[in-house]
Each structure stands twice: as structure tokens, then as C-alpha cells.
Amino acid sequence: DDSDSESNDQNRQQLCCNHCQKKFRRIDMLSRHIRRHTGEKPFQCDCCHRYFSRRDHLNTHRRTHADVKPYKCSLCRYAARRQDVLTRHI
């Protein structure tokens, strides 16, 4: 039945940002989006106490405190902490 399909699509998009009315299918994505409006930064670095709005940004930042460079150049011995830095190198 097409009406059931349409109803399911609407149910998946019920989460709406109160600030800008952007719609989301998952609560975690809405929560992350709302932090753009509120400026909330709940993730803190243990080393330097800097705050981040997203856990993945904190995890990327943590590499600055360690000598971990997982992105290796295939043409030379260069290594980088972040993919975008390696891409600029190439």
C-alpha cells in the first residue's frame, strides 16, 4: 500500500530543529546539528582541556598530542596526522 509507504517516510523525518526547521531521521544527528545553533561543546580534551562540539573532532585533535601519523604518502616517507594534510602534500 502506497499510503503506508508515505506514512513511513514521514515518520522517518519527524525530528525537526526548533531553530531552523531542518529535518532529521535520527536523534543523534539532530542533537549534533542543534549544537551548531547553541555553541555547546560537550567533548573535552584530557591533555589541553580544549572543548569540541563533536566527538570525531576531539578524536582528530587528540592526535596533535601524540606522535601518531596514520596517513602515509605512497611516494615518499612523509606522514601526517590528518587525511586533508596528506592530500595537500600530494
PDB file of N, CA and C in Angstrom, residues 5-14:
ATOM      1  N   SER A   5       3.635   3.384   2.824  1.00  0.00           N
ATOM      2  CA  SER A   5       4.989   3.786   2.447  1.00  0.00           C
ATOM      3  C   SER A   5       5.199   5.272   2.695  1.00  0.00           C
ATOM      4  N   GLU A   6       4.227   6.086   2.322  1.00  0.00           N
ATOM      5  CA  GLU A   6       4.326   7.535   2.545  1.00  0.00           C
ATOM      6  C   GLU A   6       4.337   7.845   4.031  1.00  0.00           C
ATOM      7  N   SER A   7       3.521   7.142   4.806  1.00  0.00           N
ATOM      8  CA  SER A   7       3.469   7.341   6.247  1.00  0.00           C
ATOM      9  C   SER A   7       4.808   6.990   6.887  1.00  0.00           C
ATOM     10  N   ASN A   8       5.426   5.896   6.456  1.00  0.00           N
ATOM     11  CA  ASN A   8       6.739   5.508   6.978  1.00  0.00           C
ATOM     12  C   ASN A   8       7.791   6.551   6.650  1.00  0.00           C
ATOM     13  N   ASP A   9       7.761   7.112   5.449  1.00  0.00           N
ATOM     14  CA  ASP A   9       8.702   8.166   5.072  1.00  0.00           C
ATOM     15  C   ASP A   9       8.530   9.388   5.960  1.00  0.00           C
ATOM     16  N   GLN A  10       7.286   9.743   6.260  1.00  0.00           N
ATOM     17  CA  GLN A  10       7.031  10.905   7.109  1.00  0.00           C
ATOM     18  C   GLN A  10       7.506  10.643   8.529  1.00  0.00           C
ATOM     19  N   ASN A  11       7.285   9.428   9.033  1.00  0.00           N
ATOM     20  CA  ASN A  11       7.724   9.090  10.385  1.00  0.00           C
ATOM     21  C   ASN A  11       9.240   9.166  10.510  1.00  0.00           C
ATOM     22  N   ARG A  12       9.952   8.795   9.460  1.00  0.00           N
ATOM     23  CA  ARG A  12      11.413   8.827   9.496  1.00  0.00           C
ATOM     24  C   ARG A  12      11.945  10.256   9.531  1.00  0.00           C
ATOM     25  N   GLN A  13      11.164  11.232   9.091  1.00  0.00           N
ATOM     26  CA  GLN A  13      11.637  12.616   9.025  1.00  0.00           C
ATOM     27  C   GLN A  13      10.946  13.492  10.066  1.00  0.00           C
ATOM     28  N   GLN A  14      10.501  12.941  11.165  1.00  0.00           N
ATOM     29  CA  GLN A  14       9.743  13.701  12.146  1.00  0.00           C
ATOM     30  C   GLN A  14      10.599  14.595  13.026  1.00  0.00           C
TER      31      GLN A  14
END
